[in-house]
PDB file of C-alpha atoms in Angstrom:
ATOM      1  CA  UNK A   1     -20.444  -3.941  30.876  1.00 42.00           C
ATOM      2  CA  UNK A   2     -17.417  -4.050  28.164  1.00 44.00           C
ATOM      3  CA  UNK A   3     -17.975  -2.650  24.289  1.00 44.00           C
ATOM      4  CA  UNK A   4     -17.145  -5.181  21.398  1.00 46.00           C
ATOM      5  CA  UNK A   5     -13.722  -4.952  20.429  1.00 52.00           C
ATOM      6  CA  UNK A   6     -13.127  -3.929  16.381  1.00 57.00           C
ATOM      7  CA  UNK A   7     -10.925  -6.820  14.823  1.00 63.00           C
ATOM      8  CA  UNK A   8      -7.470  -6.017  14.632  1.00 74.00           C
ATOM      9  CA  UNK A   9      -6.991  -4.785  10.821  1.00 91.00           C
ATOM     10  CA  UNK A  10      -3.669  -5.963   9.492  1.00 95.00           C
ATOM     11  CA  UNK A  11      -1.125  -4.187   7.068  1.00 96.00           C
ATOM     12  CA  UNK A  12       2.105  -5.021   5.291  1.00 96.00           C
ATOM     13  CA  UNK A  13       4.891  -2.508   4.501  1.00 96.00           C
ATOM     14  CA  UNK A  14       6.892  -3.326   1.729  1.00 94.00           C
ATOM     15  CA  UNK A  15       9.655  -0.671   1.123  1.00 93.00           C
ATOM     16  CA  UNK A  16      13.239  -1.363   0.900  1.00 91.00           C
ATOM     17  CA  UNK A  17      13.862   2.876   2.855  1.00 91.00           C
ATOM     18  CA  UNK A  18      14.150   2.240   6.274  1.00 94.00           C
ATOM     19  CA  UNK A  19      12.729   5.680   7.509  1.00 93.00           C
ATOM     20  CA  UNK A  20       9.457   5.557   5.265  1.00 92.00           C
ATOM     21  CA  UNK A  21       9.362   1.736   6.786  1.00 95.00           C
ATOM     22  CA  UNK A  22       9.431   2.764  10.354  1.00 96.00           C
ATOM     23  CA  UNK A  23       7.664   6.550   9.153  1.00 95.00           C
ATOM     24  CA  UNK A  24       4.360   3.997   7.991  1.00 97.00           C
ATOM     25  CA  UNK A  25       4.934   1.586  10.956  1.00 97.00           C
ATOM     26  CA  UNK A  26       4.394   3.825  13.530  1.00 97.00           C
ATOM     27  CA  UNK A  27       1.976   5.856  11.557  1.00 97.00           C
ATOM     28  CA  UNK A  28      -0.114   2.585  10.631  1.00 96.00           C
ATOM     29  CA  UNK A  29       0.295   1.730  14.711  1.00 96.00           C
ATOM     30  CA  UNK A  30      -1.057   5.083  15.423  1.00 95.00           C
ATOM     31  CA  UNK A  31      -4.402   4.496  13.608  1.00 94.00           C
ATOM     32  CA  UNK A  32      -4.822   1.234  15.380  1.00 94.00           C
ATOM     33  CA  UNK A  33      -2.964  -1.212  12.958  1.00 96.00           C
ATOM     34  CA  UNK A  34      -1.232  -4.264  13.454  1.00 96.00           C
ATOM     35  CA  UNK A  35       1.719  -4.045  11.305  1.00 97.00           C
ATOM     36  CA  UNK A  36       4.062  -6.309   9.658  1.00 97.00           C
ATOM     37  CA  UNK A  37       7.187  -5.298   7.036  1.00 97.00           C
ATOM     38  CA  UNK A  38       9.342  -6.555   4.472  1.00 95.00           C
ATOM     39  CA  UNK A  39      12.204  -4.404   3.042  1.00 92.00           C
ATOM     40  CA  UNK A  40      12.270  -6.115  -0.521  1.00 90.00           C
ATOM     41  CA  UNK A  41       9.617  -7.647  -2.959  1.00 89.00           C
ATOM     42  CA  UNK A  42      10.678 -11.452  -2.224  1.00 90.00           C
ATOM     43  CA  UNK A  43      10.213 -11.005   1.486  1.00 92.00           C
ATOM     44  CA  UNK A  44       6.805  -9.210   0.990  1.00 91.00           C
ATOM     45  CA  UNK A  45       5.829 -12.024  -1.079  1.00 89.00           C
ATOM     46  CA  UNK A  46       6.707 -14.479   1.465  1.00 92.00           C
ATOM     47  CA  UNK A  47       4.942 -13.006   3.937  1.00 93.00           C
ATOM     48  CA  UNK A  48       1.637 -12.268   1.832  1.00 92.00           C
ATOM     49  CA  UNK A  49       1.492 -16.245   1.296  1.00 90.00           C
ATOM     50  CA  UNK A  50       1.948 -16.897   4.917  1.00 93.00           C
ATOM     51  CA  UNK A  51      -0.634 -14.128   6.594  1.00 93.00           C
ATOM     52  CA  UNK A  52      -3.748 -12.378   5.564  1.00 92.00           C
ATOM     53  CA  UNK A  53      -3.405  -8.561   5.706  1.00 95.00           C
ATOM     54  CA  UNK A  54      -6.309  -5.928   4.778  1.00 94.00           C
ATOM     55  CA  UNK A  55      -3.878  -3.686   3.575  1.00 95.00           C
ATOM     56  CA  UNK A  56      -0.683  -3.801   1.787  1.00 95.00           C
ATOM     57  CA  UNK A  57       1.639  -0.636   1.140  1.00 95.00           C
ATOM     58  CA  UNK A  58       4.232  -1.202  -1.002  1.00 93.00           C
ATOM     59  CA  UNK A  59       6.929   0.959  -2.749  1.00 91.00           C
ATOM     60  CA  UNK A  60       7.363   1.211  -6.794  1.00 87.00           C
ATOM     61  CA  UNK A  61      11.379   1.670  -6.177  1.00 83.00           C
ATOM     62  CA  UNK A  62      12.361  -1.986  -4.662  1.00 82.00           C
ATOM     63  CA  UNK A  63      15.865  -2.933  -5.970  1.00 75.00           C
ATOM     64  CA  UNK A  64      16.341  -5.853  -8.033  1.00 70.00           C
ATOM     65  CA  UNK A  65      12.623  -6.157  -8.151  1.00 71.00           C
ATOM     66  CA  UNK A  66       9.980  -5.915 -11.068  1.00 74.00           C
ATOM     67  CA  UNK A  67       7.551  -4.199  -8.630  1.00 80.00           C
ATOM     68  CA  UNK A  68       4.253  -4.673 -11.166  1.00 80.00           C
ATOM     69  CA  UNK A  69       4.940  -8.467 -10.446  1.00 82.00           C
ATOM     70  CA  UNK A  70       5.440  -8.251  -6.921  1.00 86.00           C
ATOM     71  CA  UNK A  71       2.014  -6.058  -6.903  1.00 89.00           C
ATOM     72  CA  UNK A  72       0.260  -8.995  -9.278  1.00 89.00           C
ATOM     73  CA  UNK A  73       1.766 -11.973  -6.823  1.00 89.00           C
ATOM     74  CA  UNK A  74       0.619 -10.137  -3.683  1.00 89.00           C
ATOM     75  CA  UNK A  75      -2.584  -9.520  -5.139  1.00 91.00           C
ATOM     76  CA  UNK A  76      -2.977 -13.481  -6.018  1.00 90.00           C
ATOM     77  CA  UNK A  77      -2.548 -14.126  -2.239  1.00 89.00           C
ATOM     78  CA  UNK A  78      -4.614 -11.494  -0.932  1.00 87.00           C
ATOM     79  CA  UNK A  79      -7.597 -10.826  -3.122  1.00 90.00           C
ATOM     80  CA  UNK A  80      -9.115  -8.631  -0.600  1.00 90.00           C
ATOM     81  CA  UNK A  81      -6.554  -6.625   0.818  1.00 92.00           C
ATOM     82  CA  UNK A  82      -6.443  -3.147  -0.432  1.00 94.00           C
ATOM     83  CA  UNK A  83      -2.734  -2.326  -2.086  1.00 94.00           C
ATOM     84  CA  UNK A  84      -1.201   1.240  -1.878  1.00 94.00           C
ATOM     85  CA  UNK A  85       1.624   2.008  -3.807  1.00 92.00           C
ATOM     86  CA  UNK A  86       4.556   4.482  -2.681  1.00 90.00           C
ATOM     87  CA  UNK A  87       5.905   6.029  -6.059  1.00 87.00           C
ATOM     88  CA  UNK A  88       9.591   7.527  -5.738  1.00 72.00           C
ATOM     89  CA  UNK A  89       9.264  10.305  -8.203  1.00 61.00           C
ATOM     90  CA  UNK A  90       6.736  13.223  -9.456  1.00 66.00           C
ATOM     91  CA  UNK A  91       4.824  11.093 -11.695  1.00 69.00           C
ATOM     92  CA  UNK A  92       1.407  11.707 -13.413  1.00 71.00           C
ATOM     93  CA  UNK A  93      -1.202   9.860 -13.371  1.00 69.00           C
ATOM     94  CA  UNK A  94      -0.877   8.324 -16.146  1.00 75.00           C
ATOM     95  CA  UNK A  95       2.514   7.089 -15.171  1.00 79.00           C
ATOM     96  CA  UNK A  96       3.515   3.843 -16.686  1.00 82.00           C
ATOM     97  CA  UNK A  97       5.097   2.283 -13.437  1.00 80.00           C
ATOM     98  CA  UNK A  98       1.445   3.265 -12.013  1.00 82.00           C
ATOM     99  CA  UNK A  99      -0.266   2.057 -14.754  1.00 84.00           C
ATOM    100  CA  UNK A 100       1.248  -1.189 -14.343  1.00 84.00           C
ATOM    101  CA  UNK A 101       0.596  -1.037 -10.997  1.00 86.00           C
ATOM    102  CA  UNK A 102      -2.788  -0.368 -11.582  1.00 86.00           C
ATOM    103  CA  UNK A 103      -3.314  -3.207 -14.012  1.00 87.00           C
ATOM    104  CA  UNK A 104      -2.053  -5.684 -11.662  1.00 88.00           C
ATOM    105  CA  UNK A 105      -4.212  -4.475  -8.636  1.00 89.00           C
ATOM    106  CA  UNK A 106      -3.167  -1.849  -6.783  1.00 90.00           C
ATOM    107  CA  UNK A 107      -6.234  -0.091  -5.325  1.00 92.00           C
ATOM    108  CA  UNK A 108      -3.987   3.947  -4.697  1.00 90.00           C
ATOM    109  CA  UNK A 109      -1.169   6.002  -4.481  1.00 88.00           C
ATOM    110  CA  UNK A 110      -0.120   7.418  -1.168  1.00 89.00           C
ATOM    111  CA  UNK A 111       2.085  10.348  -2.758  1.00 84.00           C
ATOM    112  CA  UNK A 112       6.076  11.159  -1.036  1.00 82.00           C
ATOM    113  CA  UNK A 113       5.826  13.121   1.313  1.00 83.00           C
ATOM    114  CA  UNK A 114       3.204  11.944   3.315  1.00 88.00           C
ATOM    115  CA  UNK A 115       1.737  12.441   7.071  1.00 92.00           C
ATOM    116  CA  UNK A 116      -0.435  10.469   9.150  1.00 94.00           C
ATOM    117  CA  UNK A 117      -3.626  12.326   7.631  1.00 94.00           C
ATOM    118  CA  UNK A 118      -2.743  11.540   4.186  1.00 92.00           C
ATOM    119  CA  UNK A 119      -1.829   8.188   5.228  1.00 94.00           C
ATOM    120  CA  UNK A 120      -5.361   8.159   6.361  1.00 93.00           C
ATOM    121  CA  UNK A 121      -7.310   9.703   3.620  1.00 92.00           C
ATOM    122  CA  UNK A 122      -5.323   7.398   0.906  1.00 92.00           C
ATOM    123  CA  UNK A 123      -6.815   4.422   2.898  1.00 93.00           C
ATOM    124  CA  UNK A 124      -9.814   5.683   3.088  1.00 91.00           C
ATOM    125  CA  UNK A 125      -9.925   6.071  -0.569  1.00 89.00           C
ATOM    126  CA  UNK A 126      -9.359   2.383  -1.393  1.00 85.00           C
ATOM    127  CA  UNK A 127     -13.196   1.752   0.686  1.00 68.00           C
ATOM    128  CA  UNK A 128     -11.187  -0.601   2.653  1.00 50.00           C
ATOM    129  CA  UNK A 129     -13.249  -3.874   3.313  1.00 42.00           C
ATOM    130  CA  UNK A 130     -16.179  -2.171   0.879  1.00 41.00           C
ATOM    131  CA  UNK A 131     -15.817  -2.441  -2.765  1.00 41.00           C
ATOM    132  CA  UNK A 132     -17.088  -5.156  -4.645  1.00 37.00           C
ATOM    133  CA  UNK A 133     -14.351  -6.742  -7.394  1.00 41.00           C
ATOM    134  CA  UNK A 134     -16.306  -4.686  -9.980  1.00 40.00           C
ATOM    135  CA  UNK A 135     -16.455  -1.320  -8.585  1.00 43.00           C
ATOM    136  CA  UNK A 136     -12.123  -1.872  -7.332  1.00 42.00           C
ATOM    137  CA  UNK A 137     -11.090  -0.120 -10.348  1.00 39.00           C
ATOM    138  CA  UNK A 138     -13.441   2.665 -10.212  1.00 40.00           C
ATOM    139  CA  UNK A 139     -11.957   3.170  -6.968  1.00 38.00           C
ATOM    140  CA  UNK A 140      -8.486   2.846  -7.764  1.00 37.00           C
ATOM    141  CA  UNK A 141      -8.758   5.894 -10.797  1.00 38.00           C
ATOM    142  CA  UNK A 142     -10.285   8.256  -8.887  1.00 39.00           C
ATOM    143  CA  UNK A 143      -7.859   7.583  -5.980  1.00 38.00           C
ATOM    144  CA  UNK A 144      -4.801   8.084  -8.045  1.00 36.00           C
ATOM    145  CA  UNK A 145      -4.730  11.575  -8.448  1.00 35.00           C
ATOM    146  CA  UNK A 146      -3.641  11.636  -4.358  1.00 36.00           C
ATOM    147  CA  UNK A 147      -1.391  14.330  -3.899  1.00 35.00           C
ATOM    148  CA  UNK A 148       0.865  13.074  -6.736  1.00 33.00           C
ATOM    149  CA  UNK A 149       1.895  16.866  -7.369  1.00 32.00           C
ATOM    150  CA  UNK A 150       3.749  17.183  -3.781  1.00 34.00           C
ATOM    151  CA  UNK A 151       6.189  13.746  -4.506  1.00 33.00           C
ATOM    152  CA  UNK A 152      10.375  14.852  -4.505  1.00 35.00           C
ATOM    153  CA  UNK A 153      12.667  12.581  -6.286  1.00 37.00           C
ATOM    154  CA  UNK A 154      14.552  10.314  -4.686  1.00 37.00           C
TER     155      UNK A 154
END
């Protein structure tokens, strides 16, 4: 007799840096995720319109794009997805770029540099698939302190 398998979890990575995009792709696959990628916000928004994702990881340094608007657009298309942002410099939890990302729908931060443990921890901190909309703000605020002090400048 076979055990029922868990439904596949799907993720979208929106990251212009190929090294980080590939690294995230490999780590998510190792954690059992089905992964899609986009190298800019336009492609990320288009993919979010066509597919349902459980998780979206979005850079806060997309060239020629307003990241907060990209996050808001993806949030509008993916109301139940959890969104992690990737800041590019050492930022404090009250940094305007993080505040704008949270205000537009981000759920947490994945600080660079990161390993598979950091990624797993950041995903778990968003209460993937379990948080009610009214609980999202407190989840986002509590997860915003994850490893921010370790981020190098890009």
